[in-house]
Coordinates of N, CA and C in Angstrom, one line a residue:
Chain R
A236 N 114.9 68.6 173.7 CA 114.9 68.8 172.3 C 114.5 67.5 171.6
Q237 N 113.9 67.6 170.4 CA 113.5 66.4 169.7 C 114.3 66.3 168.4
S238 N 114.3 65.1 167.8 CA 115.0 64.9 166.5 C 114.2 63.9 165.7
V239 N 114.4 63.9 164.4 CA 113.7 63.0 163.5 C 114.7 62.3 162.6
T240 N 114.6 61.0 162.4 CA 115.4 60.3 161.4 C 114.6 59.6 160.4
Q241 N 114.8 60.0 159.2 CA 114.1 59.2 158.1 C 115.1 58.2 157.6
L242 N 114.7 57.0 157.6 CA 115.7 55.9 157.5 C 116.1 55.6 156.0
D243 N 115.3 56.1 155.1 CA 115.7 55.9 153.7 C 115.7 57.3 153.0
S244 N 116.8 57.6 152.3 CA 116.8 58.9 151.6 C 116.1 58.8 150.2
Q245 N 116.1 57.5 149.6 CA 115.5 57.3 148.3 C 114.7 56.0 148.4
V246 N 113.5 56.0 147.8 CA 112.7 54.8 147.7 C 112.1 54.7 146.3
P247 N 112.7 53.8 145.5 CA 112.1 53.6 144.2 C 111.1 52.5 144.2
V248 N 109.9 52.6 143.6 CA 108.9 51.5 143.6 C 108.2 51.6 142.2
F249 N 107.6 50.5 141.9 CA 106.8 50.4 140.7 C 105.4 50.8 141.0
E250 N 104.7 51.4 139.9 CA 103.3 51.8 140.0 C 102.5 50.6 140.5
E251 N 101.5 50.9 141.4 CA 100.6 50.0 142.0 C 101.2 49.1 143.1
A252 N 102.4 49.3 143.3 CA 103.1 48.5 144.4 C 102.8 49.2 145.8
P253 N 102.8 48.5 146.9 CA 102.7 49.2 148.2 C 104.1 49.9 148.5
V254 N 104.0 50.8 149.4 CA 105.2 51.5 149.8 C 105.1 51.9 151.3
E255 N 106.3 51.9 152.0 CA 106.4 52.3 153.3 C 107.6 53.2 153.4
L256 N 107.4 54.4 154.0 CA 108.5 55.4 154.2 C 108.7 55.4 155.7
R257 N 109.9 55.2 156.2 CA 110.1 55.0 157.6 C 110.6 56.3 158.3
C258 N 110.1 56.5 159.5 CA 110.4 57.7 160.3 C 110.5 57.3 161.8
N259 N 111.7 57.6 162.4 CA 111.8 57.4 163.8 C 112.1 58.8 164.4
Y260 N 111.6 58.9 165.7 CA 111.8 60.2 166.3 C 112.5 60.0 167.7
S261 N 113.0 61.1 168.2 CA 113.6 61.0 169.6 C 113.1 62.2 170.3
S262 N 112.5 62.0 171.5 CA 112.0 63.1 172.3 C 111.8 62.6 173.8
S263 N 112.0 63.5 174.7 CA 111.9 63.1 176.1 C 110.5 63.3 176.6
V264 N 109.6 64.0 175.8 CA 108.3 64.3 176.1 C 107.3 63.8 175.0
S265 N 106.0 63.9 175.3 CA 105.0 63.5 174.3 C 105.1 64.5 173.1
V266 N 104.8 63.9 172.0 CA 105.0 64.6 170.7 C 103.8 64.6 169.8
Y267 N 103.8 65.6 168.9 CA 102.9 65.6 167.8 C 103.8 65.2 166.6
L268 N 103.2 64.5 165.6 CA 103.9 64.0 164.5 C 103.2 64.3 163.2
F269 N 104.0 64.6 162.2 CA 103.5 65.1 160.9 C 104.2 64.4 159.7
W270 N 103.5 64.3 158.6 CA 104.1 64.0 157.3 C 103.7 65.1 156.4
Y271 N 104.7 65.6 155.7 CA 104.5 66.6 154.6 C 105.0 66.0 153.3
V272 N 104.4 66.5 152.2 CA 104.8 66.1 150.9 C 105.2 67.3 150.1
Q273 N 106.3 67.2 149.3 CA 106.8 68.3 148.5 C 106.9 67.8 147.1
Y274 N 106.0 68.3 146.2 CA 106.1 68.0 144.8 C 107.2 69.0 144.1
P275 N 107.7 68.6 143.0 CA 108.8 69.4 142.4 C 108.5 70.8 142.3
N276 N 109.4 71.7 142.7 CA 109.3 73.1 142.6 C 108.1 73.7 143.3
Q277 N 107.7 73.0 144.4 CA 106.6 73.5 145.2 C 106.9 73.6 146.7
G278 N 106.1 74.2 147.4 CA 106.3 74.2 148.9 C 105.8 72.9 149.5
L279 N 105.7 72.8 150.8 CA 105.3 71.6 151.5 C 103.8 71.6 151.8
Q280 N 103.2 70.5 151.6 CA 101.8 70.3 151.9 C 101.6 69.3 153.0
L281 N 100.7 69.5 153.9 CA 100.5 68.5 155.0 C 99.7 67.3 154.5
L282 N 100.3 66.1 154.7 CA 99.7 64.9 154.3 C 98.8 64.4 155.4
L283 N 99.3 64.3 156.6 CA 98.6 63.9 157.8 C 99.3 64.2 159.1
K284 N 98.6 64.1 160.2 CA 99.2 64.4 161.5 C 98.6 63.5 162.6
Y285 N 99.5 63.2 163.5 CA 99.0 62.5 164.7 C 99.1 63.5 165.9
L286 N 98.0 63.7 166.6 CA 97.9 64.6 167.7 C 97.7 63.7 169.0
S287 N 96.7 62.8 168.9 CA 96.4 62.0 170.1 C 95.3 61.0 169.6
G288 N 95.0 60.0 170.5 CA 93.9 59.1 170.1 C 94.4 57.9 169.3
S289 N 93.6 57.6 168.3 CA 93.9 56.4 167.5 C 95.3 56.5 166.9
T290 N 96.1 55.4 167.0 CA 97.4 55.4 166.5 C 97.5 55.3 165.0
L291 N 96.4 54.9 164.3 CA 96.4 54.9 162.9 C 95.8 56.1 162.3
V292 N 96.5 56.9 161.6 CA 96.1 58.2 161.1 C 95.9 58.1 159.5
K293 N 94.8 58.5 159.1 CA 94.6 58.6 157.6 C 94.8 60.0 157.1
G294 N 95.4 60.1 155.9 CA 95.6 61.4 155.3 C 95.1 61.5 153.9
I295 N 95.6 62.5 153.2 CA 95.1 62.7 151.9 C 95.8 61.8 150.9
N296 N 95.2 61.6 149.7 CA 95.7 60.8 148.6 C 96.0 59.4 149.0
G297 N 95.2 58.8 149.9 CA 95.3 57.4 150.3 C 96.4 57.0 151.2
F298 N 97.1 58.0 151.7 CA 98.2 57.7 152.6 C 97.7 57.5 154.1
E299 N 98.4 56.7 154.8 CA 98.1 56.5 156.2 C 99.5 56.3 157.0
A300 N 99.4 56.6 158.3 CA 100.6 56.4 159.1 C 100.2 55.8 160.4
E301 N 101.1 55.1 161.0 CA 100.9 54.5 162.3 C 101.9 55.0 163.4
F302 N 101.4 55.5 164.4 CA 102.2 55.9 165.6 C 102.5 54.8 166.5
N303 N 103.7 54.5 166.7 CA 104.1 53.4 167.6 C 105.0 54.0 168.7
K304 N 104.4 54.2 169.9 CA 105.2 54.9 170.9 C 106.3 54.1 171.4
S305 N 106.2 52.8 171.5 CA 107.2 51.9 172.1 C 108.4 51.9 171.2
Q306 N 108.2 52.0 169.9 CA 109.3 52.0 168.9 C 109.7 53.4 168.4
T307 N 109.0 54.4 169.0 CA 109.2 55.8 168.6 C 109.3 55.9 167.1
S308 N 108.2 55.4 166.5 CA 108.2 55.5 165.0 C 106.9 56.0 164.5
F309 N 106.9 56.5 163.3 CA 105.7 57.0 162.6 C 105.8 56.8 161.1
H310 N 105.7 55.6 160.7 CA 105.9 55.2 159.3 C 104.7 55.5 158.5
L311 N 105.0 55.9 157.3 CA 104.0 56.3 156.3 C 103.8 55.2 155.3
R312 N 102.5 54.9 155.0 CA 102.3 53.8 154.1 C 101.2 54.1 153.0
K313 N 101.3 53.4 151.9 CA 100.2 53.5 150.9 C 100.1 52.2 150.2
P314 N 99.0 51.6 150.1 CA 98.8 50.2 149.6 C 99.1 50.1 148.1
S315 N 98.9 51.2 147.4 CA 99.1 51.1 145.9 C 99.5 52.5 145.4
V316 N 100.7 52.7 144.9 CA 101.1 54.0 144.6 C 100.9 54.3 143.1
H317 N 100.8 55.6 142.8 CA 100.6 56.1 141.4 C 101.9 56.9 141.0
I318 N 102.0 57.1 139.7 CA 103.1 57.9 139.2 C 103.1 59.3 139.9
S319 N 101.9 59.8 140.1 CA 101.7 61.1 140.7 C 102.2 61.3 142.1
D320 N 102.4 60.1 142.8 CA 102.9 60.2 144.1 C 104.4 60.5 144.2
T321 N 105.1 60.5 143.1 CA 106.5 60.8 143.0 C 106.7 62.2 143.6
A322 N 107.5 62.3 144.7 CA 107.7 63.5 145.4 C 108.7 63.3 146.6
E323 N 109.0 64.3 147.3 CA 109.8 64.2 148.5 C 108.9 64.3 149.7
Y324 N 109.1 63.4 150.7 CA 108.3 63.3 151.8 C 109.1 63.6 153.1
F325 N 108.5 64.4 153.9 CA 109.2 64.8 155.1 C 108.4 64.5 156.4
C326 N 109.1 63.8 157.3 CA 108.5 63.6 158.6 C 108.9 64.7 159.5
A327 N 108.0 65.1 160.4 CA 108.3 66.2 161.3 C 107.7 66.0 162.7
V328 N 108.3 66.6 163.7 CA 107.9 66.4 165.1 C 107.9 67.7 165.9
S329 N 107.0 67.8 166.8 CA 107.0 68.9 167.7 C 106.6 68.4 169.1
D330 N 107.2 68.9 170.2 CA 106.8 68.3 171.5 C 105.5 69.0 172.0
Q331 N 104.8 68.3 172.7 CA 103.5 68.8 173.2 C 103.6 69.8 174.4
E332 N 104.7 69.8 175.0 CA 104.7 70.4 176.3 C 105.4 71.8 176.4
T333 N 106.1 72.1 175.3 CA 106.8 73.4 175.3 C 106.0 74.5 174.6
S334 N 105.6 75.5 175.2 CA 104.9 76.6 174.6 C 105.7 77.2 173.5
G335 N 105.1 77.3 172.3 CA 105.8 77.9 171.2 C 106.7 76.9 170.5
S336 N 106.6 75.6 170.8 CA 107.4 74.6 170.2 C 107.2 74.6 168.7
R337 N 108.3 74.4 168.0 CA 108.3 74.5 166.5 C 108.6 73.1 165.9
L338 N 108.3 73.0 164.7 CA 108.5 71.8 163.9 C 110.0 71.5 163.7
T339 N 110.4 70.2 164.0 CA 111.7 69.8 163.6 C 111.5 68.7 162.5
F340 N 112.2 68.9 161.4 CA 112.0 68.0 160.2 C 113.1 67.0 160.1
G341 N 112.7 65.9 159.5 CA 113.7 64.9 159.0 C 114.4 65.3 157.7
E342 N 115.3 64.5 157.3 CA 116.1 64.8 156.1 C 115.3 64.7 154.8
G343 N 114.2 64.0 154.8 CA 113.4 63.8 153.6 C 113.7 62.4 153.0
T344 N 112.6 61.9 152.3 CA 112.7 60.7 151.6 C 112.2 60.9 150.2
Q345 N 113.0 60.7 149.2 CA 112.5 60.9 147.8 C 111.9 59.6 147.3
L346 N 110.6 59.7 147.1 CA 109.8 58.5 146.5 C 109.7 58.7 145.0
T347 N 110.2 57.7 144.3 CA 110.1 57.7 142.9 C 109.2 56.5 142.4
V348 N 108.1 56.8 141.8 CA 107.2 55.7 141.3 C 107.5 55.6 139.8
N349 N 107.9 54.4 139.4 CA 108.2 54.0 138.0 C 107.1 53.2 137.4
P350 N 106.9 53.5 136.1 CA 105.8 52.7 135.4 C 106.2 51.2 135.2
Chain B
D119 N 100.4 78.2 147.9 CA 99.2 78.5 148.6 C 98.9 80.0 148.4
A120 N 97.7 80.3 148.1 CA 97.3 81.7 147.7 C 97.5 82.6 148.8
G121 N 97.5 82.2 150.1 CA 97.5 83.1 151.2 C 98.9 83.5 151.6
I122 N 99.9 82.9 151.0 CA 101.3 83.2 151.3 C 102.2 83.3 150.0
T123 N 102.9 84.3 149.8 CA 103.7 84.4 148.6 C 105.1 84.8 149.0
Q124 N 106.1 84.3 148.3 CA 107.5 84.6 148.5 C 108.0 85.3 147.3
S125 N 108.9 86.3 147.5 CA 109.5 86.9 146.4 C 111.0 87.3 146.7
P126 N 111.9 87.2 145.7 CA 111.6 86.6 144.4 C 111.5 85.1 144.4
R127 N 111.2 84.5 143.4 CA 111.1 83.0 143.3 C 112.5 82.4 143.0
H128 N 113.3 83.2 142.3 CA 114.7 82.8 142.0 C 115.6 84.0 142.1
K129 N 116.8 83.8 142.6 CA 117.7 84.9 142.6 C 119.1 84.4 142.5
V130 N 120.0 85.0 141.7 CA 121.4 84.8 141.7 C 122.1 86.0 142.1
T131 N 123.0 85.9 143.1 CA 123.7 87.0 143.6 C 125.2 86.7 143.8
E132 N 126.0 87.8 144.0 CA 127.4 87.5 144.1 C 127.8 87.5 145.6
T133 N 128.8 86.8 145.9 CA 129.4 86.7 147.2 C 129.6 88.1 147.8
G134 N 129.2 88.3 149.0 CA 129.5 89.6 149.7 C 128.4 90.6 149.5
T135 N 127.4 90.4 148.7 CA 126.3 91.4 148.5 C 125.2 91.1 149.5
P136 N 124.5 92.1 149.9 CA 123.3 91.9 150.7 C 122.1 91.4 149.9
V137 N 121.3 90.6 150.5 CA 120.1 90.0 149.8 C 118.9 90.0 150.8
T138 N 117.8 90.4 150.3 CA 116.6 90.4 151.1 C 115.5 89.6 150.4
L139 N 115.0 88.6 151.1 CA 113.9 87.8 150.7 C 112.6 88.2 151.4
R140 N 111.5 88.2 150.7 CA 110.3 88.7 151.3 C 109.2 87.6 151.4
C141 N 108.5 87.5 152.5 CA 107.4 86.6 152.7 C 106.2 87.5 153.0
H142 N 105.1 87.4 152.2 CA 103.9 88.2 152.4 C 102.7 87.2 152.6
Q143 N 101.9 87.5 153.6 CA 100.7 86.7 153.9 C 99.5 87.5 153.9
T144 N 98.4 86.9 153.5 CA 97.1 87.6 153.5 C 96.1 87.0 154.5
E145 N 96.7 86.1 155.4 CA 95.9 85.3 156.3 C 95.7 86.0 157.7
N146 N 96.5 87.0 157.9 CA 96.5 87.7 159.2 C 97.0 86.7 160.3
H147 N 97.9 85.8 160.0 CA 98.4 84.8 161.0 C 99.5 85.5 161.8
R148 N 99.5 85.1 163.1 CA 100.5 85.8 164.0 C 101.9 85.3 163.8
Y149 N 102.1 84.0 163.5 CA 103.4 83.3 163.5 C 103.9 83.2 162.1
M150 N 105.2 83.5 161.9 CA 105.8 83.4 160.6 C 107.2 82.8 160.8
Y151 N 107.7 82.0 159.9 CA 108.9 81.3 160.0 C 109.7 81.3 158.7
W152 N 111.0 81.3 158.8 CA 111.9 81.1 157.7 C 112.7 79.8 157.9
Y153 N 112.6 79.0 156.9 CA 113.4 77.7 156.8 C 114.3 77.8 155.6
R154 N 115.4 77.0 155.7 CA 116.2 76.7 154.5 C 116.2 75.2 154.3
Q155 N 116.2 74.8 153.0 CA 116.1 73.4 152.6 C 117.4 73.1 151.8
D156 N 118.1 72.1 152.3 CA 119.3 71.6 151.7 C 119.3 70.1 151.6
P157 N 119.8 69.5 150.5 CA 119.9 68.1 150.4 C 120.6 67.4 151.6
G158 N 119.9 66.4 152.1 CA 120.5 65.7 153.3 C 120.2 66.3 154.6
H159 N 119.6 67.5 154.6 CA 119.4 68.2 155.9 C 117.9 68.5 156.1
G160 N 117.1 68.2 155.2 CA 115.7 68.5 155.3 C 115.5 70.0 155.4
L161 N 114.5 70.5 156.3 CA 114.3 71.9 156.5 C 114.8 72.3 157.9
R162 N 115.6 73.4 157.9 CA 116.1 73.8 159.2 C 115.6 75.3 159.4
L163 N 115.2 75.5 160.6 CA 114.7 76.8 161.0 C 115.8 77.9 161.1
I164 N 115.5 79.0 160.5 CA 116.5 80.1 160.5 C 116.1 81.1 161.6
H165 N 114.9 81.7 161.4 CA 114.3 82.7 162.3 C 112.8 82.5 162.3
Y166 N 112.2 83.0 163.4 CA 110.8 83.0 163.4 C 110.2 84.3 164.1
S167 N 109.0 84.5 163.9 CA 108.3 85.7 164.5 C 107.0 85.3 165.1
Y168 N 106.8 85.9 166.3 CA 105.5 85.6 167.0 C 104.7 86.9 167.1
G169 N 105.0 87.9 166.3 CA 104.2 89.1 166.3 C 105.0 90.2 165.7
V170 N 104.4 91.3 165.4 CA 105.1 92.5 164.9 C 106.2 92.9 165.8
K171 N 107.4 93.0 165.2 CA 108.6 93.4 165.9 C 109.1 92.3 166.9
D172 N 108.5 91.2 167.0 CA 108.9 90.1 167.9 C 109.5 88.9 167.1
T173 N 110.8 88.8 167.2 CA 111.4 87.7 166.4 C 112.4 87.0 167.3
D174 N 112.8 85.8 166.8 CA 113.8 85.0 167.6 C 114.5 84.1 166.7
K175 N 115.7 83.6 167.2 CA 116.5 82.8 166.3 C 116.1 81.3 166.3
G176 N 116.4 80.7 165.2 CA 116.2 79.3 165.0 C 117.6 78.6 165.1
E177 N 117.7 77.4 164.6 CA 118.9 76.6 164.8 C 120.1 77.0 163.8
V178 N 119.8 77.7 162.7 CA 120.8 78.1 161.8 C 120.8 79.6 161.5
S179 N 120.8 80.4 162.5 CA 120.5 81.8 162.3 C 121.8 82.7 161.9
D180 N 123.0 82.1 162.1 CA 124.2 82.9 161.8 C 124.2 83.3 160.4
G181 N 124.5 84.6 160.2 CA 124.6 85.2 158.8 C 123.3 85.7 158.3
Y182 N 122.2 85.6 159.1 CA 120.9 86.0 158.7 C 120.3 87.0 159.7
S183 N 119.5 87.9 159.2 CA 118.7 88.7 160.1 C 117.3 88.8 159.6
V184 N 116.3 89.2 160.4 CA 114.9 89.3 160.0 C 114.3 90.6 160.5
S185 N 113.2 90.9 159.9 CA 112.4 92.1 160.4 C 110.9 91.8 160.1
R186 N 110.1 92.3 161.0 CA 108.7 92.2 160.8 C 108.0 93.5 161.3
S187 N 107.8 94.4 160.4 CA 107.2 95.7 160.8 C 105.7 95.7 160.6
K188 N 105.2 94.7 159.9 CA 103.8 94.6 159.7 C 103.4 93.1 159.8
T189 N 102.2 92.9 160.2 CA 101.7 91.5 160.4 C 101.9 90.7 159.1
E190 N 101.7 91.3 157.9 CA 101.7 90.5 156.7 C 103.1 90.3 156.1
D191 N 104.1 91.0 156.5 CA 105.4 90.9 155.9 C 106.5 90.4 156.9
F192 N 107.3 89.4 156.4 CA 108.4 88.9 157.2 C 109.6 88.9 156.2
L193 N 110.6 89.7 156.5 CA 111.8 89.8 155.6 C 113.0 89.1 156.2
L194 N 113.7 88.4 155.3 CA 114.9 87.7 155.6 C 116.0 88.3 154.9
T195 N 117.1 88.8 155.6 CA 118.2 89.5 155.0 C 119.5 88.7 155.2
L196 N 120.2 88.5 154.2 CA 121.6 88.0 154.2 C 122.5 89.2 154.1
E197 N 123.1 89.5 155.2 CA 123.9 90.8 155.2 C 125.0 90.8 154.2
S198 N 125.7 89.7 154.1 CA 126.8 89.5 153.1 C 126.8 88.1 152.7
A199 N 126.2 87.9 151.5 CA 125.9 86.5 151.1 C 127.2 85.7 150.9
T200 N 127.1 84.4 151.3 CA 128.2 83.5 151.1 C 127.7 82.3 150.3
S201 N 128.6 81.5 149.7 CA 128.2 80.4 148.9 C 127.5 79.3 149.7
S202 N 127.8 79.3 151.0 CA 127.1 78.3 151.9 C 125.7 78.7 152.1
Q203 N 125.3 79.8 151.7 CA 123.9 80.3 151.8 C 123.1 80.0 150.6
T204 N 123.7 79.4 149.6 CA 123.0 78.9 148.4 C 122.0 77.8 148.9
S205 N 120.7 78.0 148.7 CA 119.8 77.1 149.2 C 118.4 77.4 148.7
V206 N 117.4 76.7 149.1 CA 116.0 77.0 148.8 C 115.4 77.5 150.1
Y207 N 114.8 78.6 150.1 CA 114.3 79.2 151.4 C 112.8 79.2 151.3
F208 N 112.2 78.7 152.4 CA 110.7 78.6 152.6 C 110.3 79.4 153.7
C209 N 109.2 80.1 153.5 CA 108.5 80.8 154.6 C 107.2 80.0 154.9
A210 N 106.9 80.0 156.2 CA 105.7 79.3 156.7 C 104.9 80.2 157.6
I211 N 103.6 80.0 157.7 CA 102.8 80.8 158.6 C 101.9 79.9 159.5
S212 N 101.5 80.4 160.6 CA 100.6 79.6 161.5 C 99.8 80.6 162.3
D213 N 98.6 80.2 162.6 CA 97.7 81.1 163.4 C 97.7 80.7 164.9
S214 N 98.6 79.8 165.3 CA 98.6 79.4 166.7 C 100.0 79.0 167.1
V215 N 100.3 79.3 168.4 CA 101.5 78.9 168.9 C 101.6 77.4 169.0
R216 N 100.4 76.7 169.0 CA 100.4 75.3 169.1 C 100.6 74.8 167.7
V217 N 101.7 74.2 167.4 CA 102.1 73.8 166.1 C 101.2 72.7 165.5
A218 N 100.5 72.1 166.4 CA 99.6 71.0 166.0 C 98.5 71.5 165.0
Y219 N 98.3 72.8 165.0 CA 97.3 73.3 164.1 C 97.8 73.5 162.7
G220 N 99.1 73.3 162.6 CA 99.7 73.2 161.2 C 100.3 74.4 160.7
Y221 N 101.2 74.3 159.8 CA 101.9 75.4 159.1 C 101.4 75.4 157.7
T222 N 101.4 76.6 157.1 CA 101.2 76.7 155.6 C 102.4 77.2 155.1
F223 N 102.9 76.6 154.0 CA 104.2 77.0 153.4 C 104.0 77.7 152.1
G224 N 105.0 78.7 151.9 CA 105.1 79.3 150.6 C 105.7 78.4 149.6
S225 N 105.9 78.9 148.4 CA 106.4 78.1 147.3 C 107.9 78.1 147.2
G226 N 108.6 78.9 148.0 CA 110.0 78.9 148.1 C 110.7 79.9 147.2
T227 N 111.9 80.2 147.6 CA 112.8 81.1 146.9 C 114.1 80.3 146.7
R228 N 114.5 80.2 145.4 CA 115.8 79.5 145.2 C 116.9 80.5 145.0
L229 N 117.8 80.5 146.0 CA 118.9 81.5 146.0 C 120.2 80.8 145.6
T230 N 120.9 81.4 144.7 CA 122.2 81.0 144.3 C 123.2 82.1 144.5
V231 N 124.3 81.8 145.3 CA 125.3 82.8 145.6 C 126.6 82.3 144.8
V232 N 127.0 83.2 143.9 CA 128.2 82.8 143.1 C 129.4 83.6 143.4

């Protein structure tokens, strides 16, 4: 079984500042990793995903994440945030080796971008 | 997302009453999922379906049942609602057992049990 820990429940930043949202995972097998974003009163949208290959993954809206196998981490970054990035962000994991494996989500990180 | 709709969007119900939430998809995807979202817990899987009449339990299935009589509809029933089931419920769909191909989420149903 796998698990996900998002290390910060709330991250306040000022507009145009860089941001990093931290995610660690635990699994005994190889994994797929995902970041989802949830804007207020909406469902979840996929930001980016790591399946294999390059450890630096680029997603929508200028976000990127780096897979670090030795640290079992998948931190999300953006060099300059906008007010519109205010949302809740979820890290999720699925193992590669179990047929029908499903997503396991972290607890979420609320990113608030202030003017 | 236009391919998946949840109804109702909001519901207030009394403790002990049965409640059914509906997820409807127009994508003809085989896999459907029900999650609940609670502060501090993220999303937790309640039940899922891998085809018509084929369903299985997730990690928080107690107090919930599901049915899928058609590809496009996946119903979640709370047999006797309790206050601990106050939550936001999300449906998701996928066209592959390989989760790497991604889920599409509905907009959610906010359920309040009083």
